[in-house]
């Protein structure tokens, strides 16, 4: 009996050794992984060939590096359980939104004209409005720090109103004067100059109402003199 068991063991070992050259997934008796997909549709933003061990399915989302709490330089495949926990994902990012070839775009509101920065929503400024933007988005740029004021924007001819999916409408400073009032973001008035130069020094302009009245009196006197001179009664 012992001899028979020994022979059977040797035979089994020989079979296993001989089968080692065959890939495990090609062996007819191997228990294969469930081929069920993790997502109903996979394409851009997914790694379709990776196995999600926790969810027991094929396919992982590629999470954009800027959406992760740790530093990465390329999209990282993550399983459903990891994404659901959210411990490695920044609170300002939505992993349901495709951002190029990976998932993880900034959370947005107001049709994308405002996005989340440190848990608060800030305006997306049109390209060229900010002096030193911290981040460029598909529809504009944002700053992480202090947001621009009315005066900051007016200096370059901009007003904080929506302009094709971002904030910052331009007014030609040779045609318009943007008047800011206190800490309000929007200007109190936008003055159409009609060719006037609001930067021109006052020169001999009247300093007050009394001075203006004096000038008008002189103009009236001159006008009356000229009228009597050139328009005599018959």
mmCIF file with all atom_site columns, C-alpha atoms in Angstrom:
data_model
loop_
_atom_site.group_PDB
_atom_site.id
_atom_site.type_symbol
_atom_site.label_atom_id
_atom_site.label_alt_id
_atom_site.label_comp_id
_atom_site.label_asym_id
_atom_site.label_entity_id
_atom_site.label_seq_id
_atom_site.pdbx_PDB_ins_code
_atom_site.Cartn_x
_atom_site.Cartn_y
_atom_site.Cartn_z
_atom_site.occupancy
_atom_site.B_iso_or_equiv
_atom_site.pdbx_formal_charge
_atom_site.auth_seq_id
_atom_site.auth_comp_id
_atom_site.auth_asym_id
_atom_site.auth_atom_id
_atom_site.pdbx_PDB_model_num
ATOM 1   C CA . UNK A 1 1   ? 0.000   0.000   0.000   1.00 0.00 ? 1   UNK A CA 1
ATOM 2   C CA . UNK A 1 2   ? 2.831   2.388   0.890   1.00 0.00 ? 2   UNK A CA 1
ATOM 3   C CA . UNK A 1 3   ? 4.504   1.582   -2.414  1.00 0.00 ? 3   UNK A CA 1
ATOM 4   C CA . UNK A 1 4   ? 1.311   2.409   -4.313  1.00 0.00 ? 4   UNK A CA 1
ATOM 5   C CA . UNK A 1 5   ? 0.969   5.817   -2.602  1.00 0.00 ? 5   UNK A CA 1
ATOM 6   C CA . UNK A 1 6   ? 4.587   6.627   -3.373  1.00 0.00 ? 6   UNK A CA 1
ATOM 7   C CA . UNK A 1 7   ? 4.125   5.780   -7.042  1.00 0.00 ? 7   UNK A CA 1
ATOM 8   C CA . UNK A 1 8   ? 0.973   7.956   -7.228  1.00 0.00 ? 8   UNK A CA 1
ATOM 9   C CA . UNK A 1 9   ? 2.791   10.918  -5.661  1.00 0.00 ? 9   UNK A CA 1
ATOM 10  C CA . UNK A 1 10  ? 5.689   10.604  -8.083  1.00 0.00 ? 10  UNK A CA 1
ATOM 11  C CA . UNK A 1 11  ? 3.252   10.430  -11.010 1.00 0.00 ? 11  UNK A CA 1
ATOM 12  C CA . UNK A 1 12  ? 1.421   13.548  -9.807  1.00 0.00 ? 12  UNK A CA 1
ATOM 13  C CA . UNK A 1 13  ? 4.698   15.447  -9.400  1.00 0.00 ? 13  UNK A CA 1
ATOM 14  C CA . UNK A 1 14  ? 5.694   14.492  -12.919 1.00 0.00 ? 14  UNK A CA 1
ATOM 15  C CA . UNK A 1 15  ? 2.418   15.810  -14.338 1.00 0.00 ? 15  UNK A CA 1
ATOM 16  C CA . UNK A 1 16  ? 2.738   19.128  -12.519 1.00 0.00 ? 16  UNK A CA 1
ATOM 17  C CA . UNK A 1 17  ? 6.370   19.525  -13.557 1.00 0.00 ? 17  UNK A CA 1
ATOM 18  C CA . UNK A 1 18  ? 5.536   18.738  -17.148 1.00 0.00 ? 18  UNK A CA 1
ATOM 19  C CA . UNK A 1 19  ? 2.656   21.240  -17.166 1.00 0.00 ? 19  UNK A CA 1
ATOM 20  C CA . UNK A 1 20  ? 4.733   24.110  -15.789 1.00 0.00 ? 20  UNK A CA 1
ATOM 21  C CA . UNK A 1 21  ? 5.588   25.227  -19.304 1.00 0.00 ? 21  UNK A CA 1
ATOM 22  C CA . UNK A 1 22  ? 1.882   25.933  -19.931 1.00 0.00 ? 22  UNK A CA 1
ATOM 23  C CA . UNK A 1 23  ? 0.587   29.327  -18.831 1.00 0.00 ? 23  UNK A CA 1
ATOM 24  C CA . UNK A 1 24  ? -1.688  28.928  -15.830 1.00 0.00 ? 24  UNK A CA 1
ATOM 25  C CA . UNK A 1 25  ? -4.662  30.496  -17.521 1.00 0.00 ? 25  UNK A CA 1
ATOM 26  C CA . UNK A 1 26  ? -4.361  27.997  -20.385 1.00 0.00 ? 26  UNK A CA 1
ATOM 27  C CA . UNK A 1 27  ? -4.546  24.907  -18.165 1.00 0.00 ? 27  UNK A CA 1
ATOM 28  C CA . UNK A 1 28  ? -7.913  23.170  -18.584 1.00 0.00 ? 28  UNK A CA 1
ATOM 29  C CA . UNK A 1 29  ? -8.513  22.508  -14.882 1.00 0.00 ? 29  UNK A CA 1
ATOM 30  C CA . UNK A 1 30  ? -7.611  25.963  -13.500 1.00 0.00 ? 30  UNK A CA 1
ATOM 31  C CA . UNK A 1 31  ? -10.312 28.068  -11.806 1.00 0.00 ? 31  UNK A CA 1
ATOM 32  C CA . UNK A 1 32  ? -10.401 31.233  -13.854 1.00 0.00 ? 32  UNK A CA 1
ATOM 33  C CA . UNK A 1 33  ? -11.215 34.738  -12.581 1.00 0.00 ? 33  UNK A CA 1
ATOM 34  C CA . UNK A 1 34  ? -14.696 36.079  -13.172 1.00 0.00 ? 34  UNK A CA 1
ATOM 35  C CA . UNK A 1 35  ? -14.461 37.950  -16.515 1.00 0.00 ? 35  UNK A CA 1
ATOM 36  C CA . UNK A 1 36  ? -17.250 40.376  -15.509 1.00 0.00 ? 36  UNK A CA 1
ATOM 37  C CA . UNK A 1 37  ? -16.374 43.995  -16.314 1.00 0.00 ? 37  UNK A CA 1
ATOM 38  C CA . UNK A 1 38  ? -16.288 46.581  -13.528 1.00 0.00 ? 38  UNK A CA 1
ATOM 39  C CA . UNK A 1 39  ? -17.901 49.211  -15.742 1.00 0.00 ? 39  UNK A CA 1
ATOM 40  C CA . UNK A 1 40  ? -20.607 48.864  -18.375 1.00 0.00 ? 40  UNK A CA 1
ATOM 41  C CA . UNK A 1 41  ? -18.600 50.927  -20.858 1.00 0.00 ? 41  UNK A CA 1
ATOM 42  C CA . UNK A 1 42  ? -14.846 51.327  -20.872 1.00 0.00 ? 42  UNK A CA 1
ATOM 43  C CA . UNK A 1 43  ? -12.712 53.418  -23.193 1.00 0.00 ? 43  UNK A CA 1
ATOM 44  C CA . UNK A 1 44  ? -10.802 56.634  -22.610 1.00 0.00 ? 44  UNK A CA 1
ATOM 45  C CA . UNK A 1 45  ? -9.907  56.962  -18.937 1.00 0.00 ? 45  UNK A CA 1
ATOM 46  C CA . UNK A 1 46  ? -9.960  53.222  -18.174 1.00 0.00 ? 46  UNK A CA 1
ATOM 47  C CA . UNK A 1 47  ? -7.408  50.422  -18.013 1.00 0.00 ? 47  UNK A CA 1
ATOM 48  C CA . UNK A 1 48  ? -9.438  47.512  -19.366 1.00 0.00 ? 48  UNK A CA 1
ATOM 49  C CA . UNK A 1 49  ? -6.754  44.883  -18.740 1.00 0.00 ? 49  UNK A CA 1
ATOM 50  C CA . UNK A 1 50  ? -6.292  45.334  -14.997 1.00 0.00 ? 50  UNK A CA 1
ATOM 51  C CA . UNK A 1 51  ? -7.982  43.127  -12.421 1.00 0.00 ? 51  UNK A CA 1
ATOM 52  C CA . UNK A 1 52  ? -9.794  44.896  -9.581  1.00 0.00 ? 52  UNK A CA 1
ATOM 53  C CA . UNK A 1 53  ? -9.209  42.384  -6.771  1.00 0.00 ? 53  UNK A CA 1
ATOM 54  C CA . UNK A 1 54  ? -11.513 44.015  -4.217  1.00 0.00 ? 54  UNK A CA 1
ATOM 55  C CA . UNK A 1 55  ? -14.456 44.314  -6.590  1.00 0.00 ? 55  UNK A CA 1
ATOM 56  C CA . UNK A 1 56  ? -13.690 41.013  -8.344  1.00 0.00 ? 56  UNK A CA 1
ATOM 57  C CA . UNK A 1 57  ? -13.999 42.391  -11.865 1.00 0.00 ? 57  UNK A CA 1
ATOM 58  C CA . UNK A 1 58  ? -11.981 43.615  -14.812 1.00 0.00 ? 58  UNK A CA 1
ATOM 59  C CA . UNK A 1 59  ? -11.150 47.261  -15.455 1.00 0.00 ? 59  UNK A CA 1
ATOM 60  C CA . UNK A 1 60  ? -9.940  50.182  -13.355 1.00 0.00 ? 60  UNK A CA 1
ATOM 61  C CA . UNK A 1 61  ? -10.412 53.929  -13.644 1.00 0.00 ? 61  UNK A CA 1
ATOM 62  C CA . UNK A 1 62  ? -7.332  55.981  -14.427 1.00 0.00 ? 62  UNK A CA 1
ATOM 63  C CA . UNK A 1 63  ? -7.270  58.837  -11.890 1.00 0.00 ? 63  UNK A CA 1
ATOM 64  C CA . UNK A 1 64  ? -5.548  62.065  -12.925 1.00 0.00 ? 64  UNK A CA 1
ATOM 65  C CA . UNK A 1 65  ? -2.404  62.901  -10.925 1.00 0.00 ? 65  UNK A CA 1
ATOM 66  C CA . UNK A 1 66  ? -3.685  66.373  -9.929  1.00 0.00 ? 66  UNK A CA 1
ATOM 67  C CA . UNK A 1 67  ? -6.713  64.749  -8.262  1.00 0.00 ? 67  UNK A CA 1
ATOM 68  C CA . UNK A 1 68  ? -4.573  62.613  -5.930  1.00 0.00 ? 68  UNK A CA 1
ATOM 69  C CA . UNK A 1 69  ? -3.414  63.587  -2.452  1.00 0.00 ? 69  UNK A CA 1
ATOM 70  C CA . UNK A 1 70  ? 0.052   62.127  -3.091  1.00 0.00 ? 70  UNK A CA 1
ATOM 71  C CA . UNK A 1 71  ? 2.383   63.298  -5.835  1.00 0.00 ? 71  UNK A CA 1
ATOM 72  C CA . UNK A 1 72  ? 2.173   61.483  -9.137  1.00 0.00 ? 72  UNK A CA 1
ATOM 73  C CA . UNK A 1 73  ? 3.242   62.371  -12.665 1.00 0.00 ? 73  UNK A CA 1
ATOM 74  C CA . UNK A 1 74  ? 0.860   60.226  -14.672 1.00 0.00 ? 74  UNK A CA 1
ATOM 75  C CA . UNK A 1 75  ? -2.659  58.778  -14.273 1.00 0.00 ? 75  UNK A CA 1
ATOM 76  C CA . UNK A 1 76  ? -2.928  55.998  -11.687 1.00 0.00 ? 76  UNK A CA 1
ATOM 77  C CA . UNK A 1 77  ? -5.328  53.017  -12.030 1.00 0.00 ? 77  UNK A CA 1
ATOM 78  C CA . UNK A 1 78  ? -7.567  52.687  -8.974  1.00 0.00 ? 78  UNK A CA 1
ATOM 79  C CA . UNK A 1 79  ? -10.214 50.154  -8.001  1.00 0.00 ? 79  UNK A CA 1
ATOM 80  C CA . UNK A 1 80  ? -13.803 50.932  -7.149  1.00 0.00 ? 80  UNK A CA 1
ATOM 81  C CA . UNK A 1 81  ? -13.283 50.394  -3.416  1.00 0.00 ? 81  UNK A CA 1
ATOM 82  C CA . UNK A 1 82  ? -10.301 52.778  -3.274  1.00 0.00 ? 82  UNK A CA 1
ATOM 83  C CA . UNK A 1 83  ? -12.205 55.445  -5.198  1.00 0.00 ? 83  UNK A CA 1
ATOM 84  C CA . UNK A 1 84  ? -15.263 55.075  -2.960  1.00 0.00 ? 84  UNK A CA 1
ATOM 85  C CA . UNK A 1 85  ? -13.155 55.532  0.184   1.00 0.00 ? 85  UNK A CA 1
ATOM 86  C CA . UNK A 1 86  ? -11.740 58.749  -1.257  1.00 0.00 ? 86  UNK A CA 1
ATOM 87  C CA . UNK A 1 87  ? -8.786  58.824  1.141   1.00 0.00 ? 87  UNK A CA 1
ATOM 88  C CA . UNK A 1 88  ? -6.328  59.330  -1.727  1.00 0.00 ? 88  UNK A CA 1
ATOM 89  C CA . UNK A 1 89  ? -8.450  61.808  -3.669  1.00 0.00 ? 89  UNK A CA 1
ATOM 90  C CA . UNK A 1 90  ? -8.550  65.562  -3.081  1.00 0.00 ? 90  UNK A CA 1
ATOM 91  C CA . UNK A 1 91  ? -11.912 66.902  -1.912  1.00 0.00 ? 91  UNK A CA 1
ATOM 92  C CA . UNK A 1 92  ? -12.053 69.457  -4.752  1.00 0.00 ? 92  UNK A CA 1
ATOM 93  C CA . UNK A 1 93  ? -12.068 66.800  -7.479  1.00 0.00 ? 93  UNK A CA 1
ATOM 94  C CA . UNK A 1 94  ? -14.838 64.688  -8.983  1.00 0.00 ? 94  UNK A CA 1
ATOM 95  C CA . UNK A 1 95  ? -13.681 61.254  -10.160 1.00 0.00 ? 95  UNK A CA 1
ATOM 96  C CA . UNK A 1 96  ? -16.858 60.809  -12.202 1.00 0.00 ? 96  UNK A CA 1
ATOM 97  C CA . UNK A 1 97  ? -15.739 63.556  -14.588 1.00 0.00 ? 97  UNK A CA 1
ATOM 98  C CA . UNK A 1 98  ? -13.377 62.768  -17.439 1.00 0.00 ? 98  UNK A CA 1
ATOM 99  C CA . UNK A 1 99  ? -10.444 65.187  -17.591 1.00 0.00 ? 99  UNK A CA 1
ATOM 100 C CA . UNK A 1 100 ? -8.671  64.502  -20.847 1.00 0.00 ? 100 UNK A CA 1
ATOM 101 C CA . UNK A 1 101 ? -7.534  60.868  -20.792 1.00 0.00 ? 101 UNK A CA 1
ATOM 102 C CA . UNK A 1 102 ? -8.188  60.290  -17.071 1.00 0.00 ? 102 UNK A CA 1
ATOM 103 C CA . UNK A 1 103 ? -10.836 60.917  -14.416 1.00 0.00 ? 103 UNK A CA 1
ATOM 104 C CA . UNK A 1 104 ? -10.667 63.674  -11.813 1.00 0.00 ? 104 UNK A CA 1
ATOM 105 C CA . UNK A 1 105 ? -11.779 67.162  -12.826 1.00 0.00 ? 105 UNK A CA 1
ATOM 106 C CA . UNK A 1 106 ? -12.344 69.981  -10.365 1.00 0.00 ? 106 UNK A CA 1
ATOM 107 C CA . UNK A 1 107 ? -15.860 70.115  -8.958  1.00 0.00 ? 107 UNK A CA 1
ATOM 108 C CA . UNK A 1 108 ? -17.781 72.886  -10.677 1.00 0.00 ? 108 UNK A CA 1
ATOM 109 C CA . UNK A 1 109 ? -21.022 74.825  -10.551 1.00 0.00 ? 109 UNK A CA 1
ATOM 110 C CA . UNK A 1 110 ? -22.779 77.539  -12.587 1.00 0.00 ? 110 UNK A CA 1
ATOM 111 C CA . UNK A 1 111 ? -22.182 75.687  -15.862 1.00 0.00 ? 111 UNK A CA 1
ATOM 112 C CA . UNK A 1 112 ? -18.484 75.372  -15.147 1.00 0.00 ? 112 UNK A CA 1
ATOM 113 C CA . UNK A 1 113 ? -17.818 79.073  -14.589 1.00 0.00 ? 113 UNK A CA 1
ATOM 114 C CA . UNK A 1 114 ? -16.977 78.412  -10.930 1.00 0.00 ? 114 UNK A CA 1
ATOM 115 C CA . UNK A 1 115 ? -14.837 75.591  -9.527  1.00 0.00 ? 115 UNK A CA 1
ATOM 116 C CA . UNK A 1 116 ? -13.902 74.293  -6.094  1.00 0.00 ? 116 UNK A CA 1
ATOM 117 C CA . UNK A 1 117 ? -10.632 75.404  -4.463  1.00 0.00 ? 117 UNK A CA 1
ATOM 118 C CA . UNK A 1 118 ? -10.042 74.313  -0.861  1.00 0.00 ? 118 UNK A CA 1
ATOM 119 C CA . UNK A 1 119 ? -13.742 73.536  -0.518  1.00 0.00 ? 119 UNK A CA 1
ATOM 120 C CA . UNK A 1 120 ? -14.965 76.929  -1.757  1.00 0.00 ? 120 UNK A CA 1
ATOM 121 C CA . UNK A 1 121 ? -16.118 77.893  -5.230  1.00 0.00 ? 121 UNK A CA 1
ATOM 122 C CA . UNK A 1 122 ? -14.127 80.556  -7.094  1.00 0.00 ? 122 UNK A CA 1
ATOM 123 C CA . UNK A 1 123 ? -14.564 82.161  -10.498 1.00 0.00 ? 123 UNK A CA 1
ATOM 124 C CA . UNK A 1 124 ? -12.928 80.752  -13.595 1.00 0.00 ? 124 UNK A CA 1
ATOM 125 C CA . UNK A 1 125 ? -11.291 83.749  -15.291 1.00 0.00 ? 125 UNK A CA 1
ATOM 126 C CA . UNK A 1 126 ? -10.932 84.012  -19.041 1.00 0.00 ? 126 UNK A CA 1
ATOM 127 C CA . UNK A 1 127 ? -7.431  83.419  -20.375 1.00 0.00 ? 127 UNK A CA 1
ATOM 128 C CA . UNK A 1 128 ? -5.257  86.517  -20.006 1.00 0.00 ? 128 UNK A CA 1
ATOM 129 C CA . UNK A 1 129 ? -7.235  88.155  -17.175 1.00 0.00 ? 129 UNK A CA 1
ATOM 130 C CA . UNK A 1 130 ? -5.017  86.992  -14.289 1.00 0.00 ? 130 UNK A CA 1
ATOM 131 C CA . UNK A 1 131 ? -1.420  88.161  -13.890 1.00 0.00 ? 131 UNK A CA 1
ATOM 132 C CA . UNK A 1 132 ? -0.165  84.862  -12.471 1.00 0.00 ? 132 UNK A CA 1
ATOM 133 C CA . UNK A 1 133 ? -2.732  82.052  -12.737 1.00 0.00 ? 133 UNK A CA 1
ATOM 134 C CA . UNK A 1 134 ? -2.127  78.987  -10.571 1.00 0.00 ? 134 UNK A CA 1
ATOM 135 C CA . UNK A 1 135 ? -3.949  76.535  -12.806 1.00 0.00 ? 135 UNK A CA 1
ATOM 136 C CA . UNK A 1 136 ? -5.239  76.398  -16.368 1.00 0.00 ? 136 UNK A CA 1
ATOM 137 C CA . UNK A 1 137 ? -8.595  74.752  -17.049 1.00 0.00 ? 137 UNK A CA 1
ATOM 138 C CA . UNK A 1 138 ? -10.328 73.879  -20.282 1.00 0.00 ? 138 UNK A CA 1
ATOM 139 C CA . UNK A 1 139 ? -12.428 77.066  -20.195 1.00 0.00 ? 139 UNK A CA 1
ATOM 140 C CA . UNK A 1 140 ? -10.058 79.466  -18.449 1.00 0.00 ? 140 UNK A CA 1
ATOM 141 C CA . UNK A 1 141 ? -7.727  79.896  -15.479 1.00 0.00 ? 141 UNK A CA 1
ATOM 142 C CA . UNK A 1 142 ? -7.935  80.150  -11.687 1.00 0.00 ? 142 UNK A CA 1
ATOM 143 C CA . UNK A 1 143 ? -5.941  81.481  -8.781  1.00 0.00 ? 143 UNK A CA 1
ATOM 144 C CA . UNK A 1 144 ? -5.713  79.666  -5.444  1.00 0.00 ? 144 UNK A CA 1
ATOM 145 C CA . UNK A 1 145 ? -5.063  82.801  -3.406  1.00 0.00 ? 145 UNK A CA 1
ATOM 146 C CA . UNK A 1 146 ? -6.708  86.227  -3.125  1.00 0.00 ? 146 UNK A CA 1
ATOM 147 C CA . UNK A 1 147 ? -9.195  86.815  -5.908  1.00 0.00 ? 147 UNK A CA 1
ATOM 148 C CA . UNK A 1 148 ? -8.863  89.982  -8.059  1.00 0.00 ? 148 UNK A CA 1
ATOM 149 C CA . UNK A 1 149 ? -10.803 93.125  -7.136  1.00 0.00 ? 149 UNK A CA 1
ATOM 150 C CA . UNK A 1 150 ? -12.694 95.521  -9.376  1.00 0.00 ? 150 UNK A CA 1
ATOM 151 C CA . UNK A 1 151 ? -9.686  97.865  -9.417  1.00 0.00 ? 151 UNK A CA 1
ATOM 152 C CA . UNK A 1 152 ? -7.272  95.037  -10.222 1.00 0.00 ? 152 UNK A CA 1
ATOM 153 C CA . UNK A 1 153 ? -9.367  94.091  -13.239 1.00 0.00 ? 153 UNK A CA 1
ATOM 154 C CA . UNK A 1 154 ? -10.163 97.645  -14.349 1.00 0.00 ? 154 UNK A CA 1
ATOM 155 C CA . UNK A 1 155 ? -6.458  98.461  -14.558 1.00 0.00 ? 155 UNK A CA 1
ATOM 156 C CA . UNK A 1 156 ? -6.288  96.196  -17.606 1.00 0.00 ? 156 UNK A CA 1
ATOM 157 C CA . UNK A 1 157 ? -9.765  96.955  -18.943 1.00 0.00 ? 157 UNK A CA 1
ATOM 158 C CA . UNK A 1 158 ? -11.607 93.938  -17.545 1.00 0.00 ? 158 UNK A CA 1
ATOM 159 C CA . UNK A 1 159 ? -14.916 93.649  -15.690 1.00 0.00 ? 159 UNK A CA 1
ATOM 160 C CA . UNK A 1 160 ? -15.946 90.592  -13.626 1.00 0.00 ? 160 UNK A CA 1
ATOM 161 C CA . UNK A 1 161 ? -18.941 89.556  -15.723 1.00 0.00 ? 161 UNK A CA 1
ATOM 162 C CA . UNK A 1 162 ? -19.463 86.249  -17.504 1.00 0.00 ? 162 UNK A CA 1
ATOM 163 C CA . UNK A 1 163 ? -18.012 86.041  -20.978 1.00 0.00 ? 163 UNK A CA 1
ATOM 164 C CA . UNK A 1 164 ? -18.538 82.787  -22.915 1.00 0.00 ? 164 UNK A CA 1
ATOM 165 C CA . UNK A 1 165 ? -18.063 80.318  -20.067 1.00 0.00 ? 165 UNK A CA 1
ATOM 166 C CA . UNK A 1 166 ? -15.573 82.332  -17.986 1.00 0.00 ? 166 UNK A CA 1
ATOM 167 C CA . UNK A 1 167 ? -15.383 85.684  -16.196 1.00 0.00 ? 167 UNK A CA 1
ATOM 168 C CA . UNK A 1 168 ? -13.712 88.800  -17.518 1.00 0.00 ? 168 UNK A CA 1
ATOM 169 C CA . UNK A 1 169 ? -15.206 90.983  -20.248 1.00 0.00 ? 169 UNK A CA 1
ATOM 170 C CA . UNK A 1 170 ? -12.811 93.445  -21.863 1.00 0.00 ? 170 UNK A CA 1
ATOM 171 C CA . UNK A 1 171 ? -13.593 97.135  -22.406 1.00 0.00 ? 171 UNK A CA 1
ATOM 172 C CA . UNK A 1 172 ? -11.267 99.212  -24.577 1.00 0.00 ? 172 UNK A CA 1
ATOM 173 C CA . UNK A 1 173 ? -9.835  101.837 -22.240 1.00 0.00 ? 173 UNK A CA 1
ATOM 174 C CA . UNK A 1 174 ? -9.721  104.404 -25.017 1.00 0.00 ? 174 UNK A CA 1
ATOM 175 C CA . UNK A 1 175 ? -13.503 104.141 -25.281 1.00 0.00 ? 175 UNK A CA 1
ATOM 176 C CA . UNK A 1 176 ? -14.648 103.271 -21.733 1.00 0.00 ? 176 UNK A CA 1
ATOM 177 C CA . UNK A 1 177 ? -13.819 104.267 -18.178 1.00 0.00 ? 177 UNK A CA 1
ATOM 178 C CA . UNK A 1 178 ? -14.485 101.594 -15.527 1.00 0.00 ? 178 UNK A CA 1
ATOM 179 C CA . UNK A 1 179 ? -15.385 103.215 -12.213 1.00 0.00 ? 179 UNK A CA 1
ATOM 180 C CA . UNK A 1 180 ? -14.946 101.036 -9.104  1.00 0.00 ? 180 UNK A CA 1
ATOM 181 C CA . UNK A 1 181 ? -16.550 101.700 -5.733  1.00 0.00 ? 181 UNK A CA 1
ATOM 182 C CA . UNK A 1 182 ? -15.111 100.360 -2.466  1.00 0.00 ? 182 UNK A CA 1
ATOM 183 C CA . UNK A 1 183 ? -14.743 96.602  -2.140  1.00 0.00 ? 183 UNK A CA 1
ATOM 184 C CA . UNK A 1 184 ? -17.446 95.718  -4.672  1.00 0.00 ? 184 UNK A CA 1
ATOM 185 C CA . UNK A 1 185 ? -16.263 93.333  -7.355  1.00 0.00 ? 185 UNK A CA 1
ATOM 186 C CA . UNK A 1 186 ? -18.507 94.822  -10.029 1.00 0.00 ? 186 UNK A CA 1
ATOM 187 C CA . UNK A 1 187 ? -17.929 98.442  -11.090 1.00 0.00 ? 187 UNK A CA 1
ATOM 188 C CA . UNK A 1 188 ? -20.333 101.159 -10.010 1.00 0.00 ? 188 UNK A CA 1
ATOM 189 C CA . UNK A 1 189 ? -20.371 102.602 -13.534 1.00 0.00 ? 189 UNK A CA 1
ATOM 190 C CA . UNK A 1 190 ? -18.922 102.001 -16.980 1.00 0.00 ? 190 UNK A CA 1
ATOM 191 C CA . UNK A 1 191 ? -18.653 105.380 -18.692 1.00 0.00 ? 191 UNK A CA 1
ATOM 192 C CA . UNK A 1 192 ? -18.682 105.727 -22.457 1.00 0.00 ? 192 UNK A CA 1
ATOM 193 C CA . UNK A 1 193 ? -16.063 108.372 -23.160 1.00 0.00 ? 193 UNK A CA 1
ATOM 194 C CA . UNK A 1 194 ? -17.200 109.488 -26.642 1.00 0.00 ? 194 UNK A CA 1
ATOM 195 C CA . UNK A 1 195 ? -13.663 110.485 -27.467 1.00 0.00 ? 195 UNK A CA 1
ATOM 196 C CA . UNK A 1 196 ? -12.963 112.244 -24.158 1.00 0.00 ? 196 UNK A CA 1
ATOM 197 C CA . UNK A 1 197 ? -9.724  111.466 -22.367 1.00 0.00 ? 197 UNK A CA 1
ATOM 198 C CA . UNK A 1 198 ? -10.535 110.972 -18.695 1.00 0.00 ? 198 UNK A CA 1
ATOM 199 C CA . UNK A 1 199 ? -6.798  111.030 -17.890 1.00 0.00 ? 199 UNK A CA 1
ATOM 200 C CA . UNK A 1 200 ? -6.353  114.529 -19.345 1.00 0.00 ? 200 UNK A CA 1
ATOM 201 C CA . UNK A 1 201 ? -5.355  117.114 -16.684 1.00 0.00 ? 201 UNK A CA 1
ATOM 202 C CA . UNK A 1 202 ? -8.028  119.587 -15.674 1.00 0.00 ? 202 UNK A CA 1
ATOM 203 C CA . UNK A 1 203 ? -6.115  122.621 -16.972 1.00 0.00 ? 203 UNK A CA 1
ATOM 204 C CA . UNK A 1 204 ? -8.316  125.726 -16.838 1.00 0.00 ? 204 UNK A CA 1
ATOM 205 C CA . UNK A 1 205 ? -11.514 123.875 -16.117 1.00 0.00 ? 205 UNK A CA 1
ATOM 206 C CA . UNK A 1 206 ? -13.671 125.540 -13.425 1.00 0.00 ? 206 UNK A CA 1
ATOM 207 C CA . UNK A 1 207 ? -12.901 124.358 -9.939  1.00 0.00 ? 207 UNK A CA 1
ATOM 208 C CA . UNK A 1 208 ? -16.450 124.861 -8.601  1.00 0.00 ? 208 UNK A CA 1
ATOM 209 C CA . UNK A 1 209 ? -19.956 125.985 -9.541  1.00 0.00 ? 209 UNK A CA 1
ATOM 210 C CA . UNK A 1 210 ? -19.196 129.661 -8.953  1.00 0.00 ? 210 UNK A CA 1
ATOM 211 C CA . UNK A 1 211 ? -16.253 129.552 -11.325 1.00 0.00 ? 211 UNK A CA 1
ATOM 212 C CA . UNK A 1 212 ? -18.369 127.745 -13.902 1.00 0.00 ? 212 UNK A CA 1
ATOM 213 C CA . UNK A 1 213 ? -21.125 130.395 -13.633 1.00 0.00 ? 213 UNK A CA 1
ATOM 214 C CA . UNK A 1 214 ? -18.529 133.116 -14.212 1.00 0.00 ? 214 UNK A CA 1
ATOM 215 C CA . UNK A 1 215 ? -17.325 131.430 -17.376 1.00 0.00 ? 215 UNK A CA 1
ATOM 216 C CA . UNK A 1 216 ? -20.873 131.018 -18.685 1.00 0.00 ? 216 UNK A CA 1
ATOM 217 C CA . UNK A 1 217 ? -21.594 134.709 -17.962 1.00 0.00 ? 217 UNK A CA 1
ATOM 218 C CA . UNK A 1 218 ? -18.516 135.699 -19.974 1.00 0.00 ? 218 UNK A CA 1
ATOM 219 C CA . UNK A 1 219 ? -19.576 133.398 -22.811 1.00 0.00 ? 219 UNK A CA 1
ATOM 220 C CA . UNK A 1 220 ? -23.058 134.937 -22.794 1.00 0.00 ? 220 UNK A CA 1
ATOM 221 C CA . UNK A 1 221 ? -21.643 138.477 -22.889 1.00 0.00 ? 221 UNK A CA 1
ATOM 222 C CA . UNK A 1 222 ? -19.335 137.661 -25.788 1.00 0.00 ? 222 UNK A CA 1
ATOM 223 C CA . UNK A 1 223 ? -22.156 135.946 -27.631 1.00 0.00 ? 223 UNK A CA 1
ATOM 224 C CA . UNK A 1 224 ? -24.482 138.955 -27.192 1.00 0.00 ? 224 UNK A CA 1
ATOM 225 C CA . UNK A 1 225 ? -21.766 141.344 -28.415 1.00 0.00 ? 225 UNK A CA 1
ATOM 226 C CA . UNK A 1 226 ? -21.156 139.250 -31.497 1.00 0.00 ? 226 UNK A CA 1
ATOM 227 C CA . UNK A 1 227 ? -24.892 138.991 -32.180 1.00 0.00 ? 227 UNK A CA 1
ATOM 228 C CA . UNK A 1 228 ? -25.345 142.760 -32.072 1.00 0.00 ? 228 UNK A CA 1
ATOM 229 C CA . UNK A 1 229 ? -22.326 143.261 -34.288 1.00 0.00 ? 229 UNK A CA 1
ATOM 230 C CA . UNK A 1 230 ? -23.240 140.867 -37.048 1.00 0.00 ? 230 UNK A CA 1
ATOM 231 C CA . UNK A 1 231 ? -27.029 140.651 -36.801 1.00 0.00 ? 231 UNK A CA 1
ATOM 232 C CA . UNK A 1 232 ? -28.157 144.306 -36.854 1.00 0.00 ? 232 UNK A CA 1
ATOM 233 C CA . UNK A 1 233 ? -31.848 145.117 -37.094 1.00 0.00 ? 233 UNK A CA 1
ATOM 234 C CA . UNK A 1 234 ? -33.031 146.854 -40.268 1.00 0.00 ? 234 UNK A CA 1
#
